[in-house]
C-alpha positions as a printed Julia matrix, in Angstrom:
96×3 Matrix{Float64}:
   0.0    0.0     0.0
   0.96   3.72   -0.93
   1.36   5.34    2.49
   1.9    8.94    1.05
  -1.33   7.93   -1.04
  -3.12   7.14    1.87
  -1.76   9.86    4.37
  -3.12  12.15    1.45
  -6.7   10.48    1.44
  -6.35  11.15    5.29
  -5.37  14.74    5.04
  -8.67  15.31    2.33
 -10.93  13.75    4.72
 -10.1   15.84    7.68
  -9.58  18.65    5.44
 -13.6   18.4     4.13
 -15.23  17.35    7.11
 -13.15  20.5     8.88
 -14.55  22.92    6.23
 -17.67  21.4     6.12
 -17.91  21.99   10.14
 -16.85  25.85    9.8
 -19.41  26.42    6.91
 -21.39  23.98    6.08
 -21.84  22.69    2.7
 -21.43  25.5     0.91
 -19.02  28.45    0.62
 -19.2   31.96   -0.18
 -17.55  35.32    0.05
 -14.63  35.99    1.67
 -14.28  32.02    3.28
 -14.65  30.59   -0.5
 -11.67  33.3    -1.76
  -9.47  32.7     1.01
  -9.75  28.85    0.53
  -8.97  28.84   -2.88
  -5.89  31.02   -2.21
  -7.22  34.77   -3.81
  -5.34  37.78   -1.81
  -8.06  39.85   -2.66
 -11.02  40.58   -3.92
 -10.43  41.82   -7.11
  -8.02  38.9    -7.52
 -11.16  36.72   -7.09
 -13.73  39.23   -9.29
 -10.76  38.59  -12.61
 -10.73  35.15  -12.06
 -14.32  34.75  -11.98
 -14.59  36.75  -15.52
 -11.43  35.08  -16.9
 -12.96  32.02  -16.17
 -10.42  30.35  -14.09
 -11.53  29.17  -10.63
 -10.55  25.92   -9.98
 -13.69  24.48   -8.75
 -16.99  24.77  -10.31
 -19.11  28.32   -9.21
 -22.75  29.27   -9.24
 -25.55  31.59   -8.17
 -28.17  30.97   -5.88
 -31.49  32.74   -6.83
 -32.37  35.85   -4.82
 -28.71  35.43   -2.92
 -25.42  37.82   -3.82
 -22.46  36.35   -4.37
 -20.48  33.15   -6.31
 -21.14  29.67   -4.51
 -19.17  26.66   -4.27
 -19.25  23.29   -2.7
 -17.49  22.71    0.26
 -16.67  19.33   -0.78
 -15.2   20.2    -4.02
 -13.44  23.45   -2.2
 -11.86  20.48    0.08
 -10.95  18.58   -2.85
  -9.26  20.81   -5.3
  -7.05  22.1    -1.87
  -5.87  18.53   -0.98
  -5.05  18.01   -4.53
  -2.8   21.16   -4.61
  -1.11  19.9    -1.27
  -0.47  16.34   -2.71
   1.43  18.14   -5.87
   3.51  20.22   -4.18
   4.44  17.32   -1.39
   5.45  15.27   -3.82
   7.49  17.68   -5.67
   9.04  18.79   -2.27
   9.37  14.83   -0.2
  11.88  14.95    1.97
  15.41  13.5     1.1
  15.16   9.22    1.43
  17.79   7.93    4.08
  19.94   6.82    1.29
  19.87  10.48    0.07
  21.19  11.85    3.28
C-alpha cells in the first residue's frame, strides 16, 4: 500500500469534514476566496470573468455572491497539497 497515497486520502478527509464543520456545505464570500488562495477581492472578481476558478461556481437565486461546494473546495485544496508534497518529499535515508 501507498502510504503517502493514503496519508493524502487522510489529510482530504479531515480537510472536508473541517470545512464542512466551519461552513457547512457551501461556501461563499470571503471564506470561499481565502480557501482557494485569492489575496483579494479583485483577484477573485478577474478570475471569476477570466474564467479560471478551480472548482466549479454558481448563483443561488435571490442570494449575492459566487457559490461553491465545500466538498469540491476540500478537494481541489488537498489536490494542490499532494502536488507540491510530492514535488518537495523529503530526502530518502539513502539520500542523506
Amino acid at each position: 500500500m501507498d502510504v503517502m497515497h493514503n496519508c493524502s486520502g487522510c489529510f482530504a478527509t479531515q480537510l472536508e469534514q473541517d470545512l464542512l464543520q466551519l461552513h457547512g456545505p457551501m461556501m461563499t464570500g470571503d471564506c470561499l476566496r481565502k480557501a482557494l488562495g485569492y489575496p483579494s477581492s479583485a483577484a477573485f472578481r478577474q478570475a471569476i470573468v477570466r474564467n479560471t476558478i478551480p472548482v466549479p461556481i454558481f448563483n443561488i437565486e435571490k442570494r449575492r455572491g459566487k457559490f461553491a461546494l465545500t466538498k469540491e473546495v476540500a478537494q481541489w485544496v488537498a489536490a494542490q497539497r499532494g502536488k507540491t508534497a510530492m514535488l518537495t518529499k523529503p530526502p530518502s535515508e539513502e539520500e542523506k
